[in-house]
Short mmCIF file of C-alpha atoms in Angstrom, two decimals:
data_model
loop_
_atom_site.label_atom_id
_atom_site.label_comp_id
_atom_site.label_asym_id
_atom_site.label_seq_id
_atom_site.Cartn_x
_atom_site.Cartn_y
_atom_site.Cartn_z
CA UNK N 24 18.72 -19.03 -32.52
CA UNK N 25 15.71 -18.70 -29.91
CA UNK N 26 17.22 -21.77 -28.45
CA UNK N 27 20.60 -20.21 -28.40
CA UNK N 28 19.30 -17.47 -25.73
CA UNK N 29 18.59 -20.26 -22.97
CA UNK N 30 22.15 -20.84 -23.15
CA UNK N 31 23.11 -17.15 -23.05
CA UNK N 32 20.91 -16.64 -20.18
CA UNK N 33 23.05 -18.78 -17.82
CA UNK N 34 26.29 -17.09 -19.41
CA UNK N 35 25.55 -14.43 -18.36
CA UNK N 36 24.80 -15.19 -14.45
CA UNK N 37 28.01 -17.28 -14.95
CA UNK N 38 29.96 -13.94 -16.16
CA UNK N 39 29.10 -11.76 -13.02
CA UNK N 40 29.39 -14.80 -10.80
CA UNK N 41 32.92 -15.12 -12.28
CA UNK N 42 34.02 -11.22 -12.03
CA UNK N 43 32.07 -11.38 -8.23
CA UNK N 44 34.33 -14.39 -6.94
CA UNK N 45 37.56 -13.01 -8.33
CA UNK N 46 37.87 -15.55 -11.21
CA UNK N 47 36.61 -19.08 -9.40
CA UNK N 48 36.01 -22.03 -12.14
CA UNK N 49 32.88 -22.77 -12.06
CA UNK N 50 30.59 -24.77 -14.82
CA UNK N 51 28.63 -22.16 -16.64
CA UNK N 52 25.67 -24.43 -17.04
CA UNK N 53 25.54 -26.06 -13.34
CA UNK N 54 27.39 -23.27 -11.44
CA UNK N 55 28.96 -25.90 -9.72
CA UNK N 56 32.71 -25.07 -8.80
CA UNK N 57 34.75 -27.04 -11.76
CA UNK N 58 38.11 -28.21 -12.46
CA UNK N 59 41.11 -26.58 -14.75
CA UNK N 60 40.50 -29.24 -17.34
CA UNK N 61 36.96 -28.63 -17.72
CA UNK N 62 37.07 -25.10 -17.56
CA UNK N 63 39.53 -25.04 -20.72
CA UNK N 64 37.20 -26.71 -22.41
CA UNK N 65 34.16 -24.50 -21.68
CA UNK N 66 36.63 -22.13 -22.65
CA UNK N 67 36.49 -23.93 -26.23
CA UNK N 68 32.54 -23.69 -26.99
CA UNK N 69 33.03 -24.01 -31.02
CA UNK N 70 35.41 -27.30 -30.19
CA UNK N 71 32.95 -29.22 -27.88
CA UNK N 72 29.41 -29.94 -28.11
CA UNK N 73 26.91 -28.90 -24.96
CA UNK N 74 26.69 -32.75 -24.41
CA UNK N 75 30.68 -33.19 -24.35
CA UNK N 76 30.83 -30.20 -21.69
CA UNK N 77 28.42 -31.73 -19.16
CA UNK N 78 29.46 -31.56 -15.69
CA UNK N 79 28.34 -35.14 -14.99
CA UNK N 80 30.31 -36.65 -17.90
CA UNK N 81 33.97 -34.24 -17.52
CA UNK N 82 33.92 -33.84 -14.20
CA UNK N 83 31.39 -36.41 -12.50
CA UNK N 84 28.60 -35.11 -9.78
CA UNK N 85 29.97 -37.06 -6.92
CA UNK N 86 33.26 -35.39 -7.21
CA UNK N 87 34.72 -33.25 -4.43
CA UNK N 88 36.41 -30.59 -6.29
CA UNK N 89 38.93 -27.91 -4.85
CA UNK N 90 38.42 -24.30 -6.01
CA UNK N 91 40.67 -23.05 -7.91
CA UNK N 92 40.99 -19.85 -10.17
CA UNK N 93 41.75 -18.39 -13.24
CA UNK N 94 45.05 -18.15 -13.95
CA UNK N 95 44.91 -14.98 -15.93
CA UNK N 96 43.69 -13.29 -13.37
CA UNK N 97 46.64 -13.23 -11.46
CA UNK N 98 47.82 -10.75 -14.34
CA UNK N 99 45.43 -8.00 -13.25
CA UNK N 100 46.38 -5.77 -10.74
CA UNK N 101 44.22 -6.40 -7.37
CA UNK N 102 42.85 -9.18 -9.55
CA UNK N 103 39.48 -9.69 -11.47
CA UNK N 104 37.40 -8.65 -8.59
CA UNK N 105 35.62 -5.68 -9.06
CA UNK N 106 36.83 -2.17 -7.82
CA UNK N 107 33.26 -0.35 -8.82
CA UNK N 108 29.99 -1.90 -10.07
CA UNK N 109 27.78 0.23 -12.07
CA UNK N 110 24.69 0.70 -14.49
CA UNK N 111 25.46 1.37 -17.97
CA UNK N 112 21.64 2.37 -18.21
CA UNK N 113 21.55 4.16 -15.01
CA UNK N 114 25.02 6.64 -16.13
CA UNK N 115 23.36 7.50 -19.43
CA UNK N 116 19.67 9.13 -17.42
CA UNK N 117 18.61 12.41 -16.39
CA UNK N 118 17.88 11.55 -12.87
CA UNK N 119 20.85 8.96 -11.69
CA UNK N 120 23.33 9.57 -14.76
CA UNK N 121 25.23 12.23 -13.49
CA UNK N 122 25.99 10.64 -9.66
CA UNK N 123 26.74 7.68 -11.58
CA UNK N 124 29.73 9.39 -13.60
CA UNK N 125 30.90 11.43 -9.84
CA UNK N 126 31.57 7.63 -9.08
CA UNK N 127 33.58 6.41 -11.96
CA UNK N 128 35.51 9.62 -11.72
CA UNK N 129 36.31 8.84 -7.90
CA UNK N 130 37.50 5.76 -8.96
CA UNK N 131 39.97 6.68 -11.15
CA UNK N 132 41.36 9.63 -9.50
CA UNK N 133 44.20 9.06 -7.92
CA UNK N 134 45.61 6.01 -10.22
CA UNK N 135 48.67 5.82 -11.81
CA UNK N 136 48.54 6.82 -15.08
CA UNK N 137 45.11 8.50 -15.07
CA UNK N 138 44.48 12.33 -15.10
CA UNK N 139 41.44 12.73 -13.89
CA UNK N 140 39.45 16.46 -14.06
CA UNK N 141 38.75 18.59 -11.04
CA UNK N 142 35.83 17.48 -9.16
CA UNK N 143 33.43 20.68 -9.91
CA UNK N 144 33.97 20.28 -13.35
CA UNK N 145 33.05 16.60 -13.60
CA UNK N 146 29.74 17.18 -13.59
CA UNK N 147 30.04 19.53 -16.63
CA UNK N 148 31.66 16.49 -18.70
CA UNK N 149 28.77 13.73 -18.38
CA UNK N 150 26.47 17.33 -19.44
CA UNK N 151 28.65 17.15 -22.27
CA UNK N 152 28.92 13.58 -23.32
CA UNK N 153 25.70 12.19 -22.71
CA UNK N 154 22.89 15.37 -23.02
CA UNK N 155 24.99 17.77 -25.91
CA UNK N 156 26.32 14.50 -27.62
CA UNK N 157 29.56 16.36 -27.89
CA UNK N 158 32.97 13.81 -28.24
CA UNK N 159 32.77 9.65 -28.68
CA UNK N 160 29.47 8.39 -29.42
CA UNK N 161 28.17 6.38 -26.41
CA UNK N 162 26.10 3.25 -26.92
CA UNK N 163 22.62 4.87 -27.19
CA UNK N 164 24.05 7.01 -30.40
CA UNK N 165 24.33 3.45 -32.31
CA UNK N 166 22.86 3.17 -35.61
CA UNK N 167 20.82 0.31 -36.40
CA UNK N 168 18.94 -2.06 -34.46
CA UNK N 169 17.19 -0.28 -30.99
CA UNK N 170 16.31 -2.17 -28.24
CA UNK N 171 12.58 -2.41 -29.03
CA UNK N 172 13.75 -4.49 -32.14
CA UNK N 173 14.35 -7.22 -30.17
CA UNK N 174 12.16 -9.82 -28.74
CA UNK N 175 11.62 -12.70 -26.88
CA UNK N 176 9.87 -15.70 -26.18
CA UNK N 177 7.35 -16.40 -22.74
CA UNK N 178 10.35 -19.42 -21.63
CA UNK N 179 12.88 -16.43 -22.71
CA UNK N 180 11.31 -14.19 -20.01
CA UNK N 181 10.66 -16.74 -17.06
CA UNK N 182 14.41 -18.45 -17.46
CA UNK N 183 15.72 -14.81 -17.20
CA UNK N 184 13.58 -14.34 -14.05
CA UNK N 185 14.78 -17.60 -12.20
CA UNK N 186 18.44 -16.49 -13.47
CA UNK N 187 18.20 -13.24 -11.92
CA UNK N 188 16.19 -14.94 -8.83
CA UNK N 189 19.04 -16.62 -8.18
CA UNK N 190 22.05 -14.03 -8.47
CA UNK N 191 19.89 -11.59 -5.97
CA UNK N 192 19.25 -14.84 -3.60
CA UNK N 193 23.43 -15.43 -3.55
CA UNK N 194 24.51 -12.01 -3.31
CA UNK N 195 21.67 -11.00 -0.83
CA UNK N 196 23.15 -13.49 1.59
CA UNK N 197 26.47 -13.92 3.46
CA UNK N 198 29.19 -13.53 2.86
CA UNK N 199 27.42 -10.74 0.62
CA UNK N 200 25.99 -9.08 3.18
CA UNK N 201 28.87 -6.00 3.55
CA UNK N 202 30.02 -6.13 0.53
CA UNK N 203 29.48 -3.09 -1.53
CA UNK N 204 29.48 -4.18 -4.60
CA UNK N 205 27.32 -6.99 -4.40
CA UNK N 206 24.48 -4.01 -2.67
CA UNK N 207 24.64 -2.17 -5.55
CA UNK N 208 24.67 -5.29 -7.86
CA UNK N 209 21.49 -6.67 -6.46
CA UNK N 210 19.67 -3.53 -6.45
CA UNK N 211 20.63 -3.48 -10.45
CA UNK N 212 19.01 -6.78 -10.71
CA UNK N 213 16.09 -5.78 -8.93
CA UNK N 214 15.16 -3.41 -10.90
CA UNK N 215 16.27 -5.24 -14.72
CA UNK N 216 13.69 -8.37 -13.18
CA UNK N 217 11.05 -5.84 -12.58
CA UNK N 218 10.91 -4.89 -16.19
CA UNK N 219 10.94 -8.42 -16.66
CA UNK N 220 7.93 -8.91 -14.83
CA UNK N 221 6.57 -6.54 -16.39
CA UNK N 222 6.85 -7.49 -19.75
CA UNK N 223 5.52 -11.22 -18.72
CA UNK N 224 1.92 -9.34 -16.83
CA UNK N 225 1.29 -7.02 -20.56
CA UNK N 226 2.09 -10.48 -22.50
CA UNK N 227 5.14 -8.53 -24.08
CA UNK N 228 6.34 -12.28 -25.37
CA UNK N 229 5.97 -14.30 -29.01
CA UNK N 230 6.71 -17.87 -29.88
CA UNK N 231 9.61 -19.35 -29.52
CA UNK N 232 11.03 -20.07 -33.28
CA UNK N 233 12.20 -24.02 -34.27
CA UNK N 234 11.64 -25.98 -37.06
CA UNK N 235 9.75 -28.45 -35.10
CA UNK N 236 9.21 -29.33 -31.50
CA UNK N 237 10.71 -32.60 -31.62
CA UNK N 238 13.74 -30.97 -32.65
CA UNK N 239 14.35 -28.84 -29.06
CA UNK N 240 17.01 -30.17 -27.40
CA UNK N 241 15.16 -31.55 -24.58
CA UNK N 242 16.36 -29.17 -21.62
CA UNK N 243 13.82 -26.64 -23.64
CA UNK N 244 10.96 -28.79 -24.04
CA UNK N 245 9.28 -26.89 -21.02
CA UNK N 246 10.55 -23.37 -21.65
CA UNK N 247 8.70 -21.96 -24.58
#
C-alpha cells in the first residue's frame, strides 16, 4: 500500500496536467506527450502491469510523437479545460470561504439551465451550508476517518514536494504566464507544499511499510 502512494503521487500531477491542457495524452508516469494506443492502455491499470505500461517499451523514447487529445473531451461543451479553478479547503474557511463561493456563483450565473440566487443573498447561502450545517452534508461533515488519521512516510513527503515543484515550475512559466487559472492554481500549490514542508522540518513522517526491502520495486529503493 505505502508503495502504492508513489504511484498516486504522479497521478495526481498527471490529472491537473490533463484538465490544464484540455485533455493532451500524456504518460502519467513520464509526462511525456503519448500516443492513443498507449493512453488506452494506461486507461486499463488492472489489465497491464507498471512494467507493460512503460513509455520506453509501448511507445519507445526516441519517438517523435504528435499531440493528440482525448476524444471524450470533444463531448464537453468548451471542452475539458477549466472554466474556474478553486480550493475545496479554501471555500469551506472563515476567512477565504465565503469569496470563494461569490466565485462559483459567478460562474454559473448566467448558464443555461442554472438558476442561480441574487447576488446579496449568496453570501447568506455559504453562511448556511458551511457555518449552520443546514442542507447536504459537505465533505468535512464525513463520518469516519479525519485527515489526521492518515500518514505518511519521509519518501511520501519529499516525492510530493518534487511533484508539486514541478507543476508550480510549468504553470509559473509561459505560456502560463496570463492565464488565470493556472495563477490561482499555483498559488494553491504553494501553499499545500508549504504544509508539506512543514510536516518534513517537525519530522511529521513514519516508516514506509513492506515486507522486506528487497521486495520494493526498485524505482522506491531511494524514497523511504
Amino acid at each position: 500500500r505505502d508503495e502504492r502512494v508513489f504511484d498516486e503521487i504522479k497521478w495526481y500531477g498527471w490529472f491537473i496536467d490533463y484538465y490544464m491542457e484540455g485533455g493532451l495524452l500524456r504518460d502519467m508516469f513520464t509526462n511525456k506527450i503519448t500516443t492513443p494506443e498507449h493512453w488506452n492502455m494506461l486507461m486499463m491499470p488492472t489489465v497491464y502491469t507498471v512494467h507493460e505500461l512503460r513509455y520506453d517499451l509501448v511507445v519507445g523514447n526516441d519517438i517523435v510523437v504528435e499531440p493528440s487529445y482525448d476524444p471524450k473531451c470533444s463531448l464537453v461543451s468548451n471542452g475539458c479545460e477549466p472554466v474556474k479553478v478553486i480550493s475545496a479547503e479554501r471555500l469551506v474557511t472563515l476567512d477565504r470561504g465565503p469569496a470563494v463561493g461569490l466565485e462559483i456563483a459567478d460562474v454559473l450565473d448566467g448558464k443555461e439551465g442554472m438558476t442561480v440566487i441574487s447576488p446579496e443573498a449568496r453570501e447568506c447561502i455559504w453562511r448556511e451550508l458551511i457555518l449552520n450545517k443546514k442542507g447536504l452534508k459537505t465533505f468535512i461533515d464525513r463520518e469516519g476517518y479525519s485527515e489526521d488519521d492518515y500518514s505518511f512516510t519521509k519518501g511520501h513527503l519529499e516525492k510530493m514536494v518534487k511533484e508539486l515543484d514541478r507543476l508550480i515550475q510549468k504553470y509559473s512559466n509561459v505560456p502560463w504566464t496570463t492565464n488565470s487559472n493556472a495563477l490561482v492554481l499555483v498559488d494553491i500549490i504553494q501553499e499545500h507544499r508549504g504544509l508539506i514542508l512543514e510536516d518534513l522540518a517537525e519530522g511529521r513522517f513514519r516508516r514506509i511499510m513492506k515486507r522486506s526491502s528487497s521486495l520494493t520495486p526498485d524505482r522506491f529503493q531511494e524514497l523511504e
